[in-house]
Amino acid sequence: MATNLITPEGFEKLKKELDYLWLEYRPEITKKVTWAASLGDRSENADYKENKRLLRQIDSRVRFLRKRIEHLKVVAPSAQQLGKVFFGAQVEIEDEQGNTLEFRIVGPDEIYGQKEAISIDSPMARALLKKSVDDEAVVATPNGDKVWYVNRINYPGFETPT
């Protein structure tokens, strides 16, 4: 089962999607369905069928978002996290060949459509938790264990003391 953690930014994004679907997109599609239904025979009415299909998809997504939002726990960065990798961290890591990766550790609801985000549930994120800069993390992969070194840890939206 997926973790129910989400960053404040991710939570706002889901709420905006829900508001858009329910307050803007659904009423627009409902008007189209009403108009198409007024034309008569619905069995051969492509506009009616297509917009009813869209309405079912919207309703399904709205139900999912309402249930999901209800169970999510918003986790904002705190001063206790500084210097170590925890949920919400922006991390740069390097392997033994010098290849680097940079990503943010976020909740499973936030990774879709983002190239530079990984889920807190991923093996990479689990291996990095509680690590500091210059620590090594061993990640189990299908091809064997791989060693990564932590180069940088940052918490977006949280100012680090200088």
PDB file of N, CA, C and O in Angstrom, residues 6-35:
ATOM      1  N   ILE A   6       2.278  13.577   1.688  1.00  0.00           N
ATOM      2  CA  ILE A   6       2.290  14.482   0.545  1.00  0.00           C
ATOM      3  C   ILE A   6       2.907  15.805   0.988  1.00  0.00           C
ATOM      4  O   ILE A   6       2.773  16.201   2.143  1.00  0.00           O
ATOM      5  N   THR A   7       3.604  16.469   0.058  1.00  0.00           N
ATOM      6  CA  THR A   7       4.176  17.783   0.365  1.00  0.00           C
ATOM      7  C   THR A   7       3.065  18.826   0.303  1.00  0.00           C
ATOM      8  O   THR A   7       2.019  18.592  -0.323  1.00  0.00           O
ATOM      9  N   PRO A   8       3.256  19.981   0.928  1.00  0.00           N
ATOM     10  CA  PRO A   8       2.236  21.034   0.840  1.00  0.00           C
ATOM     11  C   PRO A   8       1.932  21.421  -0.615  1.00  0.00           C
ATOM     12  O   PRO A   8       0.777  21.644  -0.983  1.00  0.00           O
ATOM     13  N   GLU A   9       2.986  21.445  -1.463  1.00  0.00           N
ATOM     14  CA  GLU A   9       2.778  21.798  -2.878  1.00  0.00           C
ATOM     15  C   GLU A   9       1.950  20.734  -3.589  1.00  0.00           C
ATOM     16  O   GLU A   9       1.082  21.049  -4.401  1.00  0.00           O
ATOM     17  N   GLY A  10       2.238  19.486  -3.300  1.00  0.00           N
ATOM     18  CA  GLY A  10       1.491  18.393  -3.913  1.00  0.00           C
ATOM     19  C   GLY A  10       0.034  18.389  -3.491  1.00  0.00           C
ATOM     20  O   GLY A  10      -0.864  18.134  -4.295  1.00  0.00           O
ATOM     21  N   PHE A  11      -0.212  18.691  -2.213  1.00  0.00           N
ATOM     22  CA  PHE A  11      -1.580  18.753  -1.703  1.00  0.00           C
ATOM     23  C   PHE A  11      -2.362  19.855  -2.400  1.00  0.00           C
ATOM     24  O   PHE A  11      -3.508  19.649  -2.816  1.00  0.00           O
ATOM     25  N   GLU A  12      -1.739  21.026  -2.548  1.00  0.00           N
ATOM     26  CA  GLU A  12      -2.406  22.135  -3.235  1.00  0.00           C
ATOM     27  C   GLU A  12      -2.719  21.786  -4.690  1.00  0.00           C
ATOM     28  O   GLU A  12      -3.769  22.147  -5.211  1.00  0.00           O
ATOM     29  N   LYS A  13      -1.804  21.079  -5.323  1.00  0.00           N
ATOM     30  CA  LYS A  13      -2.014  20.678  -6.715  1.00  0.00           C
ATOM     31  C   LYS A  13      -3.228  19.742  -6.838  1.00  0.00           C
ATOM     32  O   LYS A  13      -4.047  19.894  -7.743  1.00  0.00           O
ATOM     33  N   LEU A  14      -3.340  18.781  -5.929  1.00  0.00           N
ATOM     34  CA  LEU A  14      -4.491  17.874  -5.956  1.00  0.00           C
ATOM     35  C   LEU A  14      -5.789  18.627  -5.677  1.00  0.00           C
ATOM     36  O   LEU A  14      -6.813  18.369  -6.319  1.00  0.00           O
ATOM     37  N   LYS A  15      -5.759  19.561  -4.718  1.00  0.00           N
ATOM     38  CA  LYS A  15      -6.959  20.351  -4.420  1.00  0.00           C
ATOM     39  C   LYS A  15      -7.370  21.206  -5.616  1.00  0.00           C
ATOM     40  O   LYS A  15      -8.557  21.329  -5.925  1.00  0.00           O
ATOM     41  N   LYS A  16      -6.386  21.785  -6.308  1.00  0.00           N
ATOM     42  CA  LYS A  16      -6.694  22.600  -7.491  1.00  0.00           C
ATOM     43  C   LYS A  16      -7.304  21.748  -8.593  1.00  0.00           C
ATOM     44  O   LYS A  16      -8.227  22.175  -9.283  1.00  0.00           O
ATOM     45  N   GLU A  17      -6.759  20.529  -8.766  1.00  0.00           N
ATOM     46  CA  GLU A  17      -7.320  19.627  -9.770  1.00  0.00           C
ATOM     47  C   GLU A  17      -8.772  19.290  -9.422  1.00  0.00           C
ATOM     48  O   GLU A  17      -9.649  19.327 -10.288  1.00  0.00           O
ATOM     49  N   LEU A  18      -9.039  18.984  -8.165  1.00  0.00           N
ATOM     50  CA  LEU A  18     -10.397  18.672  -7.734  1.00  0.00           C
ATOM     51  C   LEU A  18     -11.332  19.859  -7.962  1.00  0.00           C
ATOM     52  O   LEU A  18     -12.433  19.700  -8.507  1.00  0.00           O
ATOM     53  N   ASP A  19     -10.898  21.044  -7.564  1.00  0.00           N
ATOM     54  CA  ASP A  19     -11.722  22.248  -7.763  1.00  0.00           C
ATOM     55  C   ASP A  19     -11.995  22.492  -9.237  1.00  0.00           C
ATOM     56  O   ASP A  19     -13.123  22.818  -9.623  1.00  0.00           O
ATOM     57  N   TYR A  20     -10.987  22.353 -10.066  1.00  0.00           N
ATOM     58  CA  TYR A  20     -11.161  22.560 -11.506  1.00  0.00           C
ATOM     59  C   TYR A  20     -12.171  21.556 -12.073  1.00  0.00           C
ATOM     60  O   TYR A  20     -13.092  21.932 -12.790  1.00  0.00           O
ATOM     61  N   LEU A  21     -11.976  20.289 -11.753  1.00  0.00           N
ATOM     62  CA  LEU A  21     -12.876  19.254 -12.282  1.00  0.00           C
ATOM     63  C   LEU A  21     -14.312  19.490 -11.834  1.00  0.00           C
ATOM     64  O   LEU A  21     -15.236  19.405 -12.638  1.00  0.00           O
ATOM     65  N   TRP A  22     -14.500  19.784 -10.559  1.00  0.00           N
ATOM     66  CA  TRP A  22     -15.846  19.885 -10.008  1.00  0.00           C
ATOM     67  C   TRP A  22     -16.519  21.222 -10.322  1.00  0.00           C
ATOM     68  O   TRP A  22     -17.716  21.257 -10.624  1.00  0.00           O
ATOM     69  N   LEU A  23     -15.767  22.299 -10.265  1.00  0.00           N
ATOM     70  CA  LEU A  23     -16.366  23.631 -10.411  1.00  0.00           C
ATOM     71  C   LEU A  23     -16.343  24.194 -11.828  1.00  0.00           C
ATOM     72  O   LEU A  23     -17.142  25.080 -12.152  1.00  0.00           O
ATOM     73  N   GLU A  24     -15.428  23.705 -12.678  1.00  0.00           N
ATOM     74  CA  GLU A  24     -15.326  24.248 -14.030  1.00  0.00           C
ATOM     75  C   GLU A  24     -15.596  23.212 -15.118  1.00  0.00           C
ATOM     76  O   GLU A  24     -16.491  23.395 -15.940  1.00  0.00           O
ATOM     77  N   TYR A  25     -14.802  22.157 -15.127  1.00  0.00           N
ATOM     78  CA  TYR A  25     -14.867  21.190 -16.231  1.00  0.00           C
ATOM     79  C   TYR A  25     -16.179  20.402 -16.237  1.00  0.00           C
ATOM     80  O   TYR A  25     -16.820  20.251 -17.271  1.00  0.00           O
ATOM     81  N   ARG A  26     -16.600  19.894 -15.076  1.00  0.00           N
ATOM     82  CA  ARG A  26     -17.828  19.102 -15.014  1.00  0.00           C
ATOM     83  C   ARG A  26     -19.052  19.917 -15.439  1.00  0.00           C
ATOM     84  O   ARG A  26     -19.871  19.430 -16.231  1.00  0.00           O
ATOM     85  N   PRO A  27     -19.238  21.153 -14.948  1.00  0.00           N
ATOM     86  CA  PRO A  27     -20.393  21.934 -15.409  1.00  0.00           C
ATOM     87  C   PRO A  27     -20.374  22.180 -16.928  1.00  0.00           C
ATOM     88  O   PRO A  27     -21.422  22.166 -17.581  1.00  0.00           O
ATOM     89  N   GLU A  28     -19.180  22.385 -17.481  1.00  0.00           N
ATOM     90  CA  GLU A  28     -19.053  22.593 -18.926  1.00  0.00           C
ATOM     91  C   GLU A  28     -19.509  21.340 -19.688  1.00  0.00           C
ATOM     92  O   GLU A  28     -20.272  21.433 -20.662  1.00  0.00           O
ATOM     93  N   ILE A  29     -19.062  20.176 -19.256  1.00  0.00           N
ATOM     94  CA  ILE A  29     -19.430  18.924 -19.921  1.00  0.00           C
ATOM     95  C   ILE A  29     -20.910  18.615 -19.699  1.00  0.00           C
ATOM     96  O   ILE A  29     -21.593  18.119 -20.597  1.00  0.00           O
ATOM     97  N   THR A  30     -21.428  18.939 -18.519  1.00  0.00           N
ATOM     98  CA  THR A  30     -22.857  18.722 -18.234  1.00  0.00           C
ATOM     99  C   THR A  30     -23.724  19.533 -19.200  1.00  0.00           C
ATOM    100  O   THR A  30     -24.741  19.039 -19.699  1.00  0.00           O
ATOM    101  N   LYS A  31     -23.316  20.759 -19.490  1.00  0.00           N
ATOM    102  CA  LYS A  31     -24.054  21.591 -20.457  1.00  0.00           C
ATOM    103  C   LYS A  31     -24.043  20.944 -21.839  1.00  0.00           C
ATOM    104  O   LYS A  31     -25.050  20.948 -22.548  1.00  0.00           O
ATOM    105  N   LYS A  32     -22.903  20.394 -22.225  1.00  0.00           N
ATOM    106  CA  LYS A  32     -22.801  19.736 -23.527  1.00  0.00           C
ATOM    107  C   LYS A  32     -23.692  18.497 -23.591  1.00  0.00           C
ATOM    108  O   LYS A  32     -24.323  18.236 -24.613  1.00  0.00           O
ATOM    109  N   VAL A  33     -23.740  17.740 -22.508  1.00  0.00           N
ATOM    110  CA  VAL A  33     -24.594  16.547 -22.460  1.00  0.00           C
ATOM    111  C   VAL A  33     -26.058  16.961 -22.577  1.00  0.00           C
ATOM    112  O   VAL A  33     -26.834  16.354 -23.332  1.00  0.00           O
ATOM    113  N   THR A  34     -26.449  18.001 -21.855  1.00  0.00           N
ATOM    114  CA  THR A  34     -27.831  18.493 -21.909  1.00  0.00           C
ATOM    115  C   THR A  34     -28.189  18.950 -23.321  1.00  0.00           C
ATOM    116  O   THR A  34     -29.259  18.622 -23.849  1.00  0.00           O
ATOM    117  N   TRP A  35     -27.280  19.686 -23.936  1.00  0.00           N
ATOM    118  CA  TRP A  35     -27.512  20.156 -25.315  1.00  0.00           C
ATOM    119  C   TRP A  35     -27.638  18.972 -26.267  1.00  0.00           C
ATOM    120  O   TRP A  35     -28.551  18.916 -27.083  1.00  0.00           O
TER     121      TRP A  35
END
